[in-house]
PDB file of C-alpha atoms in Angstrom:
ATOM      1  CA  SER A 125      83.585 125.644 183.805  1.00 61.00           C
ATOM      2  CA  GLY A 126      86.142 127.960 182.334  1.00 71.00           C
ATOM      3  CA  PRO A 127      88.446 128.545 179.297  1.00 74.00           C
ATOM      4  CA  CYS A 128      90.880 125.950 178.065  1.00 71.00           C
ATOM      5  CA  PRO A 129      94.435 126.998 179.245  1.00 70.00           C
ATOM      6  CA  LYS A 130      95.835 126.086 175.751  1.00 66.00           C
ATOM      7  CA  CYS A 131      93.246 127.071 173.132  1.00 68.00           C
ATOM      8  CA  LEU A 132      91.113 129.413 175.368  1.00 70.00           C
ATOM      9  CA  ILE A 133      87.905 127.797 174.185  1.00 71.00           C
ATOM     10  CA  PRO A 134      85.204 128.144 176.902  1.00 75.00           C
ATOM     11  CA  LEU A 135      84.495 124.788 178.478  1.00 72.00           C
ATOM     12  CA  ARG A 136      81.396 123.731 180.446  1.00 75.00           C
ATOM     13  CA  ARG A 137      81.105 120.929 182.870  1.00 72.00           C
ATOM     14  CA  ASN A 138      78.236 119.252 181.117  1.00 72.00           C
ATOM     15  CA  GLY A 139      80.204 119.243 177.854  1.00 67.00           C
ATOM     16  CA  PHE A 140      82.840 116.788 179.052  1.00 72.00           C
ATOM     17  CA  LYS A 141      82.659 113.211 177.974  1.00 74.00           C
ATOM     18  CA  LEU A 142      84.637 110.048 178.735  1.00 76.00           C
ATOM     19  CA  GLN A 143      87.329 109.215 176.107  1.00 75.00           C
ATOM     20  CA  GLN A 144      86.273 106.235 174.141  1.00 78.00           C
ATOM     21  CA  PHE A 145      89.388 105.681 171.993  1.00 80.00           C
ATOM     22  CA  GLU A 146      93.069 105.477 172.881  1.00 81.00           C
ATOM     23  CA  ASP A 147      93.793 108.362 170.528  1.00 80.00           C
ATOM     24  CA  ALA A 148      91.929 111.516 171.671  1.00 78.00           C
ATOM     25  CA  SER A 149      91.898 112.909 168.117  1.00 81.00           C
ATOM     26  CA  VAL A 150      89.572 110.074 167.080  1.00 84.00           C
ATOM     27  CA  ASP A 151      87.083 111.198 169.791  1.00 83.00           C
ATOM     28  CA  VAL A 152      87.315 114.715 168.430  1.00 85.00           C
ATOM     29  CA  GLU A 153      86.648 113.570 164.926  1.00 87.00           C
ATOM     30  CA  VAL A 154      83.661 111.461 165.963  1.00 88.00           C
ATOM     31  CA  GLU A 155      82.023 114.265 167.907  1.00 87.00           C
ATOM     32  CA  THR A 156      82.747 116.799 165.041  1.00 88.00           C
ATOM     33  CA  ARG A 157      81.181 114.351 162.569  1.00 90.00           C
ATOM     34  CA  LYS A 158      78.082 113.980 164.640  1.00 89.00           C
ATOM     35  CA  ARG A 159      77.672 117.752 165.020  1.00 89.00           C
ATOM     36  CA  ILE A 160      78.192 118.393 161.298  1.00 90.00           C
ATOM     37  CA  LEU A 161      75.884 115.652 160.167  1.00 89.00           C
ATOM     38  CA  GLN A 162      73.055 117.183 162.174  1.00 88.00           C
ATOM     39  CA  ASP A 163      72.954 119.999 159.614  1.00 89.00           C
ATOM     40  CA  TYR A 164      74.397 118.239 156.566  1.00 89.00           C
ATOM     41  CA  ASN A 165      71.594 115.696 156.567  1.00 87.00           C
ATOM     42  CA  LYS A 166      70.621 115.631 152.918  1.00 87.00           C
ATOM     43  CA  THR A 167      69.892 112.186 151.409  1.00 86.00           C
ATOM     44  CA  GLU A 168      70.353 110.854 147.956  1.00 86.00           C
ATOM     45  CA  ASP A 169      66.668 111.703 147.106  1.00 84.00           C
ATOM     46  CA  ASP A 170      67.485 115.377 147.503  1.00 85.00           C
ATOM     47  CA  PHE A 171      69.775 115.380 144.438  1.00 86.00           C
ATOM     48  CA  GLU A 172      69.068 114.937 140.767  1.00 85.00           C
ATOM     49  CA  SER A 173      72.073 112.780 140.021  1.00 87.00           C
ATOM     50  CA  LEU A 174      74.436 110.513 141.811  1.00 88.00           C
ATOM     51  CA  ASP A 175      77.428 112.730 140.916  1.00 89.00           C
ATOM     52  CA  GLU A 176      75.850 115.697 142.767  1.00 89.00           C
ATOM     53  CA  TYR A 177      75.282 113.506 145.878  1.00 90.00           C
ATOM     54  CA  ASN A 178      78.823 112.314 145.761  1.00 92.00           C
ATOM     55  CA  GLU A 179      80.202 115.878 145.530  1.00 91.00           C
ATOM     56  CA  TYR A 180      77.987 116.686 148.601  1.00 91.00           C
ATOM     57  CA  LEU A 181      79.528 113.797 150.553  1.00 92.00           C
ATOM     58  CA  VAL A 182      83.050 114.943 149.557  1.00 92.00           C
ATOM     59  CA  GLU A 183      82.208 118.442 150.743  1.00 92.00           C
ATOM     60  CA  ILE A 184      81.189 117.048 154.181  1.00 91.00           C
ATOM     61  CA  GLU A 185      84.532 115.117 154.525  1.00 92.00           C
ATOM     62  CA  ASP A 186      86.449 118.300 153.594  1.00 93.00           C
ATOM     63  CA  ILE A 187      84.624 120.376 156.273  1.00 91.00           C
ATOM     64  CA  ILE A 188      85.213 117.637 158.944  1.00 91.00           C
ATOM     65  CA  TYR A 189      88.849 117.401 157.963  1.00 92.00           C
ATOM     66  CA  ASN A 190      89.382 121.168 158.169  1.00 90.00           C
ATOM     67  CA  LEU A 191      87.674 121.424 161.539  1.00 89.00           C
ATOM     68  CA  VAL A 192      89.476 118.448 163.183  1.00 88.00           C
ATOM     69  CA  ARG A 193      92.948 119.567 161.995  1.00 87.00           C
ATOM     70  CA  ASN A 194      92.343 123.356 162.406  1.00 87.00           C
ATOM     71  CA  ILE A 195      92.759 124.177 158.697  1.00 88.00           C
ATOM     72  CA  ASN A 196      90.968 127.366 157.534  1.00 89.00           C
ATOM     73  CA  VAL A 197      88.606 127.139 160.485  1.00 88.00           C
ATOM     74  CA  THR A 198      87.092 130.641 160.004  1.00 90.00           C
ATOM     75  CA  GLU A 199      86.316 130.075 156.305  1.00 91.00           C
ATOM     76  CA  THR A 200      84.967 126.614 156.998  1.00 91.00           C
ATOM     77  CA  ARG A 201      82.574 127.971 159.659  1.00 91.00           C
ATOM     78  CA  GLU A 202      81.418 130.652 157.337  1.00 92.00           C
ATOM     79  CA  ARG A 203      80.836 127.974 154.744  1.00 91.00           C
ATOM     80  CA  ILE A 204      78.736 126.004 157.217  1.00 91.00           C
ATOM     81  CA  ASP A 205      76.671 129.071 158.252  1.00 91.00           C
ATOM     82  CA  GLN A 206      76.002 129.897 154.572  1.00 92.00           C
ATOM     83  CA  TYR A 207      74.817 126.328 154.003  1.00 91.00           C
ATOM     84  CA  LYS A 208      72.467 126.526 156.940  1.00 90.00           C
ATOM     85  CA  ARG A 209      70.882 129.767 155.677  1.00 90.00           C
ATOM     86  CA  GLU A 210      70.442 128.384 152.186  1.00 90.00           C
ATOM     87  CA  ASN A 211      69.057 124.943 153.245  1.00 88.00           C
ATOM     88  CA  LYS A 212      67.130 125.827 156.404  1.00 88.00           C
ATOM     89  CA  GLU A 213      63.901 124.206 155.250  1.00 88.00           C
ATOM     90  CA  ILE A 214      65.583 121.040 153.908  1.00 88.00           C
ATOM     91  CA  ILE A 215      67.572 120.641 157.172  1.00 87.00           C
ATOM     92  CA  MET A 216      64.463 120.852 159.293  1.00 89.00           C
ATOM     93  CA  ARG A 217      62.494 118.510 157.041  1.00 88.00           C
ATOM     94  CA  ASN A 218      65.212 115.904 157.076  1.00 86.00           C
ATOM     95  CA  ARG A 219      65.549 116.131 160.820  1.00 85.00           C
ATOM     96  CA  MET A 220      61.913 115.385 161.262  1.00 87.00           C
ATOM     97  CA  LYS A 221      62.114 112.625 158.707  1.00 85.00           C
ATOM     98  CA  LEU A 222      65.129 111.107 160.445  1.00 82.00           C
ATOM     99  CA  LYS A 223      63.300 111.342 163.804  1.00 83.00           C
ATOM    100  CA  ARG A 224      60.351 109.471 162.437  1.00 84.00           C
ATOM    101  CA  GLU A 225      62.601 106.766 160.899  1.00 81.00           C
ATOM    102  CA  GLU A 226      64.464 106.353 164.212  1.00 81.00           C
ATOM    103  CA  GLN A 227      61.227 106.124 166.056  1.00 82.00           C
ATOM    104  CA  ALA A 228      59.926 103.502 163.592  1.00 83.00           C
ATOM    105  CA  LEU A 229      63.238 101.637 164.048  1.00 84.00           C
ATOM    106  CA  ASP A 230      62.924 101.684 167.825  1.00 83.00           C
ATOM    107  CA  GLU A 231      59.397 100.397 167.543  1.00 85.00           C
ATOM    108  CA  LEU A 232      60.495  97.572 165.273  1.00 85.00           C
ATOM    109  CA  ILE A 233      63.277  96.624 167.677  1.00 87.00           C
ATOM    110  CA  GLU A 234      60.755  96.671 170.588  1.00 86.00           C
ATOM    111  CA  GLU A 235      58.362  94.499 168.651  1.00 86.00           C
ATOM    112  CA  GLU A 236      61.091  91.966 167.873  1.00 87.00           C
ATOM    113  CA  LYS A 237      62.005  91.881 171.549  1.00 88.00           C
ATOM    114  CA  MET A 238      58.380  91.165 172.487  1.00 88.00           C
ATOM    115  CA  HIS A 239      58.143  88.557 169.778  1.00 87.00           C
ATOM    116  CA  SER A 240      61.254  86.783 171.037  1.00 87.00           C
ATOM    117  CA  GLN A 241      60.048  87.008 174.621  1.00 88.00           C
ATOM    118  CA  TYR A 242      56.680  85.562 173.618  1.00 88.00           C
ATOM    119  CA  LYS A 243      58.351  82.597 171.899  1.00 87.00           C
ATOM    120  CA  ARG A 244      60.543  81.928 174.915  1.00 88.00           C
ATOM    121  CA  ASP A 245      57.498  82.070 177.230  1.00 88.00           C
ATOM    122  CA  GLU A 246      55.592  79.676 174.999  1.00 87.00           C
ATOM    123  CA  VAL A 247      58.497  77.190 174.994  1.00 86.00           C
ATOM    124  CA  LEU A 248      58.720  77.396 178.771  1.00 89.00           C
ATOM    125  CA  ARG A 249      55.007  76.797 179.094  1.00 88.00           C
ATOM    126  CA  ASP A 250      55.179  73.725 176.817  1.00 86.00           C
ATOM    127  CA  GLU A 251      58.123  72.248 178.685  1.00 86.00           C
ATOM    128  CA  ALA A 252      56.354  72.874 182.067  1.00 87.00           C
ATOM    129  CA  GLU A 253      53.169  71.194 180.680  1.00 85.00           C
ATOM    130  CA  GLN A 254      55.175  68.188 179.467  1.00 83.00           C
ATOM    131  CA  ARG A 255      56.878  67.835 182.849  1.00 84.00           C
ATOM    132  CA  ASN A 256      53.495  67.982 184.631  1.00 85.00           C
ATOM    133  CA  LYS A 257      52.187  65.176 182.398  1.00 83.00           C
ATOM    134  CA  LYS A 258      55.149  63.064 183.220  1.00 81.00           C
ATOM    135  CA  LEU A 259      54.760  63.793 186.925  1.00 83.00           C
ATOM    136  CA  ARG A 260      51.099  62.659 186.752  1.00 83.00           C
ATOM    137  CA  VAL A 261      52.101  59.437 185.013  1.00 78.00           C
ATOM    138  CA  ASP A 262      54.721  58.772 187.748  1.00 81.00           C
ATOM    139  CA  SER A 263      52.066  59.458 190.395  1.00 81.00           C
ATOM    140  CA  GLU A 264      49.613  57.085 188.741  1.00 79.00           C
ATOM    141  CA  LEU A 265      52.405  54.460 188.491  1.00 75.00           C
ATOM    142  CA  ILE A 266      53.061  54.615 192.226  1.00 80.00           C
ATOM    143  CA  ASP A 267      49.291  54.368 192.987  1.00 78.00           C
ATOM    144  CA  SER A 268      48.997  51.312 190.645  1.00 77.00           C
ATOM    145  CA  LEU A 269      51.984  49.606 192.310  1.00 74.00           C
ATOM    146  CA  ALA A 270      50.482  50.245 195.804  1.00 74.00           C
ATOM    147  CA  ARG A 271      46.955  49.099 194.976  1.00 77.00           C
ATOM    148  CA  SER A 272      47.136  46.583 192.141  1.00 74.00           C
ATOM    149  CA  ASN A 273      47.893  42.859 192.569  1.00 73.00           C
ATOM    150  CA  SER A 274      49.330  42.520 189.037  1.00 74.00           C
ATOM    151  CA  ASP A 275      52.953  41.910 188.245  1.00 75.00           C
ATOM    152  CA  ALA A 276      55.114  44.983 189.047  1.00 74.00           C
ATOM    153  CA  ARG A 277      57.098  44.631 185.779  1.00 78.00           C
ATOM    154  CA  ASP A 278      53.964  44.716 183.668  1.00 76.00           C
ATOM    155  CA  ILE A 279      52.642  47.800 185.486  1.00 74.00           C
ATOM    156  CA  VAL A 280      56.082  49.619 185.087  1.00 75.00           C
ATOM    157  CA  ASN A 281      56.209  48.706 181.344  1.00 78.00           C
ATOM    158  CA  THR A 282      52.627  49.989 180.905  1.00 78.00           C
ATOM    159  CA  TYR A 283      53.375  53.344 182.394  1.00 72.00           C
ATOM    160  CA  THR A 284      56.748  53.591 180.673  1.00 78.00           C
ATOM    161  CA  HIS A 285      55.018  53.281 177.302  1.00 73.00           C
ATOM    162  CA  LYS A 286      52.423  55.788 178.463  1.00 73.00           C
ATOM    163  CA  LYS A 287      55.115  58.241 179.295  1.00 71.00           C
ATOM    164  CA  GLU A 288      56.789  57.773 176.010  1.00 72.00           C
ATOM    165  CA  GLU A 289      53.552  58.495 174.193  1.00 70.00           C
ATOM    166  CA  ILE A 290      53.441  62.023 175.649  1.00 69.00           C
ATOM    167  CA  PRO A 291      53.936  64.327 172.547  1.00 68.00           C
ATOM    168  CA  VAL A 292      57.093  66.359 172.514  1.00 66.00           C
ATOM    169  CA  SER A 293      56.197  70.037 172.210  1.00 62.00           C
ATOM    170  CA  LYS A 294      57.567  71.718 169.057  1.00 61.00           C
ATOM    171  CA  PRO A 295      57.975  75.470 168.791  1.00 55.00           C
ATOM    172  CA  LYS A 296      55.291  77.100 166.655  1.00 58.00           C
ATOM    173  CA  ALA A 297      56.168  79.197 163.761  1.00 56.00           C
ATOM    174  CA  LEU A 298      55.056  82.730 164.568  1.00 50.00           C
ATOM    175  CA  SER A 299      54.842  85.490 161.968  1.00 52.00           C
ATOM    176  CA  LYS A 300      57.396  88.264 162.320  1.00 51.00           C
ATOM    177  CA  PRO A 301      56.192  91.770 162.961  1.00 47.00           C
ATOM    178  CA  PRO A 302      55.832  93.823 159.787  1.00 51.00           C
ATOM    179  CA  ILE A 303      58.415  96.415 158.810  1.00 49.00           C
ATOM    180  CA  ASN A 304      56.798  99.786 158.570  1.00 51.00           C
ATOM    181  CA  PHE A 305      59.523 101.634 156.714  1.00 50.00           C
ATOM    182  CA  THR A 306      61.841 101.014 153.767  1.00 56.00           C
ATOM    183  CA  LYS A 307      64.954 103.021 154.666  1.00 54.00           C
ATOM    184  CA  PHE A 308      67.763 103.057 157.126  1.00 52.00           C
ATOM    185  CA  SER A 309      68.326 106.120 159.243  1.00 49.00           C
ATOM    186  CA  THR A 310      71.018 107.222 156.770  1.00 48.00           C
ATOM    187  CA  GLY A 311      68.610 107.338 153.860  1.00 51.00           C
ATOM    188  CA  VAL A 312      69.812 104.226 152.182  1.00 52.00           C
ATOM    189  CA  LYS A 313      66.869 102.152 150.867  1.00 55.00           C
ATOM    190  CA  PHE A 314      66.407  98.478 151.707  1.00 54.00           C
ATOM    191  CA  ASN A 315      66.991  95.940 148.947  1.00 53.00           C
ATOM    192  CA  GLN A 316      67.537  98.727 146.336  1.00 53.00           C
ATOM    193  CA  SER A 317      70.541 100.125 144.587  1.00 51.00           C
ATOM    194  CA  SER A 318      71.673 103.674 145.485  1.00 51.00           C
ATOM    195  CA  MET A 319      70.454 105.247 142.233  1.00 54.00           C
ATOM    196  CA  PRO A 320      68.358 103.897 139.332  1.00 58.00           C
ATOM    197  CA  ILE A 321      70.336 102.733 136.409  1.00 60.00           C
ATOM    198  CA  SER A 322      69.993 105.171 133.553  1.00 62.00           C
ATOM    199  CA  ILE A 323      69.116 103.568 130.212  1.00 66.00           C
ATOM    200  CA  LYS A 324      70.884 105.007 127.239  1.00 68.00           C
ATOM    201  CA  GLU A 325      68.823 104.858 124.131  1.00 74.00           C
ATOM    202  CA  GLY A 326      70.499 104.447 120.724  1.00 77.00           C
ATOM    203  CA  PRO A 327      70.164 102.788 117.398  1.00 85.00           C
ATOM    204  CA  LEU A 328      69.489  99.024 117.464  1.00 86.00           C
ATOM    205  CA  PHE A 329      72.333  96.643 116.568  1.00 86.00           C
ATOM    206  CA  LYS A 330      72.283  95.633 112.880  1.00 88.00           C
ATOM    207  CA  TYR A 331      74.272  92.660 111.799  1.00 87.00           C
ATOM    208  CA  GLU A 332      76.487  93.119 108.784  1.00 88.00           C
ATOM    209  CA  PRO A 333      78.232  90.072 107.327  1.00 82.00           C
ATOM    210  CA  ILE A 334      82.044  90.159 107.331  1.00 79.00           C
ATOM    211  CA  SER A 335      83.552  91.080 103.876  1.00 79.00           C
ATOM    212  CA  TYR A 336      87.023  89.889 103.014  1.00 75.00           C
ATOM    213  CA  GLN A 337      89.379  91.577 100.511  1.00 80.00           C
ATOM    214  CA  LEU A 338      91.490  88.619  99.472  1.00 80.00           C
ATOM    215  CA  ASN A 339      92.643  89.990  96.085  1.00 82.00           C
ATOM    216  CA  GLY A 340      92.350  86.499  94.789  1.00 81.00           C
ATOM    217  CA  PRO A 341      89.743  83.895  93.813  1.00 84.00           C
ATOM    218  CA  ALA A 342      86.514  83.721  95.672  1.00 84.00           C
ATOM    219  CA  CYS A 343      86.875  81.555  98.718  1.00 85.00           C
ATOM    220  CA  PRO A 344      84.211  78.882  99.350  1.00 87.00           C
ATOM    221  CA  GLU A 345      81.881  79.120 102.359  1.00 87.00           C
ATOM    222  CA  VAL A 346      82.557  77.082 105.482  1.00 87.00           C
ATOM    223  CA  THR A 347      79.441  75.040 104.694  1.00 88.00           C
ATOM    224  CA  GLN A 348      80.908  74.073 101.276  1.00 89.00           C
ATOM    225  CA  LEU A 349      84.286  72.831 102.474  1.00 89.00           C
ATOM    226  CA  GLU A 350      83.257  69.209 102.953  1.00 88.00           C
ATOM    227  CA  SER A 351      81.285  68.922  99.673  1.00 90.00           C
ATOM    228  CA  LEU A 352      84.196  70.372  97.674  1.00 89.00           C
ATOM    229  CA  GLY A 353      86.680  67.886  99.145  1.00 89.00           C
ATOM    230  CA  TYR A 354      88.689  70.223 101.410  1.00 89.00           C
ATOM    231  CA  MET A 355      87.970  68.060 104.469  1.00 89.00           C
ATOM    232  CA  LYS A 356      88.955  64.774 102.870  1.00 87.00           C
ATOM    233  CA  TYR A 357      92.493  64.490 104.458  1.00 87.00           C
ATOM    234  CA  ILE A 358      91.803  66.481 107.664  1.00 88.00           C
ATOM    235  CA  ARG A 359      91.198  64.743 110.993  1.00 89.00           C
ATOM    236  CA  ARG A 360      87.962  65.189 112.826  1.00 88.00           C
ATOM    237  CA  GLU A 361      87.605  67.040 116.148  1.00 90.00           C
ATOM    238  CA  SER A 362      88.041  65.172 119.408  1.00 90.00           C
ATOM    239  CA  SER A 363      85.307  65.148 121.994  1.00 90.00           C
ATOM    240  CA  GLN A 364      87.385  67.467 124.186  1.00 91.00           C
ATOM    241  CA  GLU A 365      87.734  69.934 121.302  1.00 90.00           C
ATOM    242  CA  LEU A 366      84.043  69.853 120.529  1.00 90.00           C
ATOM    243  CA  ALA A 367      83.276  70.472 124.195  1.00 91.00           C
ATOM    244  CA  GLY A 368      85.480  73.494 124.057  1.00 90.00           C
ATOM    245  CA  GLY A 369      83.702  74.894 120.970  1.00 90.00           C
ATOM    246  CA  PHE A 370      86.546  74.202 118.468  1.00 91.00           C
ATOM    247  CA  LEU A 371      85.494  73.303 114.945  1.00 90.00           C
ATOM    248  CA  ILE A 372      88.150  71.972 112.499  1.00 90.00           C
ATOM    249  CA  LYS A 373      86.231  73.603 109.530  1.00 90.00           C
ATOM    250  CA  THR A 374      87.160  76.992 110.897  1.00 89.00           C
ATOM    251  CA  SER A 375      90.854  76.177 110.724  1.00 89.00           C
ATOM    252  CA  CYS A 376      90.484  74.700 107.285  1.00 90.00           C
ATOM    253  CA  LEU A 377      88.766  77.779 105.999  1.00 89.00           C
ATOM    254  CA  HIS A 378      91.570  79.927 107.459  1.00 89.00           C
ATOM    255  CA  TYR A 379      94.196  78.023 105.476  1.00 88.00           C
ATOM    256  CA  VAL A 380      92.131  78.088 102.296  1.00 88.00           C
ATOM    257  CA  GLN A 381      91.830  81.918 102.615  1.00 87.00           C
ATOM    258  CA  GLU A 382      95.622  82.111 103.054  1.00 88.00           C
ATOM    259  CA  CYS A 383      96.070  80.053  99.838  1.00 87.00           C
ATOM    260  CA  VAL A 384      93.893  82.263  97.648  1.00 84.00           C
ATOM    261  CA  SER A 385      94.934  85.590  99.208  1.00 85.00           C
ATOM    262  CA  ALA A 386      96.788  88.053  96.920  1.00 81.00           C
ATOM    263  CA  LEU A 387      96.771  85.732  93.882  1.00 79.00           C
ATOM    264  CA  TYR A 388      95.539  88.568  91.697  1.00 78.00           C
ATOM    265  CA  GLU A 389      97.366  91.814  91.012  1.00 61.00           C
ATOM    266  CA  ARG A 390      95.700  94.628  92.794  1.00 55.00           C
ATOM    267  CA  LYS A 391      95.901  97.101  89.868  1.00 51.00           C
ATOM    268  CA  THR A 392      95.234  94.995  86.743  1.00 51.00           C
ATOM    269  CA  GLY A 393      93.124  92.313  88.367  1.00 48.00           C
ATOM    270  CA  LYS A 394      95.048  89.670  86.279  1.00 52.00           C
ATOM    271  CA  PHE A 395      96.057  86.322  87.561  1.00 50.00           C
ATOM    272  CA  LEU A 396      99.811  86.082  88.412  1.00 51.00           C
ATOM    273  CA  GLY A 397     101.536  84.431  85.563  1.00 45.00           C
ATOM    274  CA  ASN A 398     103.691  81.761  87.076  1.00 49.00           C
ATOM    275  CA  GLN A 399     102.750  78.095  86.749  1.00 46.00           C
ATOM    276  CA  GLN A 400     102.597  77.570  90.481  1.00 46.00           C
ATOM    277  CA  ASN A 401      99.805  79.966  90.960  1.00 48.00           C
ATOM    278  CA  ALA A 402      97.963  78.584  87.954  1.00 50.00           C
ATOM    279  CA  ASN A 403      98.103  75.162  89.590  1.00 50.00           C
ATOM    280  CA  VAL A 404      96.748  76.636  92.800  1.00 46.00           C
ATOM    281  CA  LYS A 405      93.874  78.161  90.737  1.00 46.00           C
ATOM    282  CA  GLU A 406      93.098  74.781  89.114  1.00 49.00           C
ATOM    283  CA  ASN A 407      93.169  72.921  92.427  1.00 48.00           C
ATOM    284  CA  LEU A 408      90.878  75.373  94.121  1.00 48.00           C
ATOM    285  CA  ASN A 409      88.379  75.025  91.274  1.00 48.00           C
ATOM    286  CA  VAL A 410      87.870  78.817  91.133  1.00 46.00           C
ATOM    287  CA  SER A 411      88.150  81.329  88.335  1.00 43.00           C
ATOM    288  CA  PRO A 412      89.409  84.951  88.454  1.00 40.00           C
ATOM    289  CA  PRO A 413      86.865  87.693  88.304  1.00 40.00           C
ATOM    290  CA  GLU A 414      85.999  89.149  84.886  1.00 42.00           C
TER     291      GLU A 414
END
């Protein structure tokens, strides 16, 4: 025992440990993390939101980083002492809770070991019983060969079939020991997300049909294209296109909308006066609005 010649920190013989990693700074960080987490042992259930819990975890990492790299050590230790004073009851409660969970985990591991050992013993017993049955059949075979006057081949075949009829032992399915707790020692719950998903309530979706401002004659609906003759000279969809969800009516409607778009003047609402647009109006079988 004595002070360190470099940093003058008092050292005790029982405080020395074997180096586990090639880099000694990693050992220092591991030991520092263990020491800090003994006090900073809050779980997710101790916070109202996930953001607060994440900020708490970030604070722990900042403290460990400062202590390992000797950054603002005095302020960091004061920060730790203040945390201990303010959360004394929570720290003690979580320590007891962690101890109970670790004890339950040890009991579960011990039960699983006993369960596995029992299965191995049962398999060994079944194998030994099967060997004994075969040995008894062999002993009976020898006695029959020595005492009987029958053909030796018939006797051997009889006992061979008898040995084959010995049932092969199969391992029995045993029920696993029950799990008495639902959390890991870190506080993370089994088979559950870290935090319940918050449901945001709002107005229900209300469908509103799409309105087009074509500034031209009213365009027919997609269901009217075939009856009005627009689909007469257009090819049908292939099986591959139908499988992909493509409908030729959609493309036809798109081109019809392009034809009637902007055929009226926006201000006067009158049909454009050239003969070409008049022909378009006649072919579409539509009339300008009144």
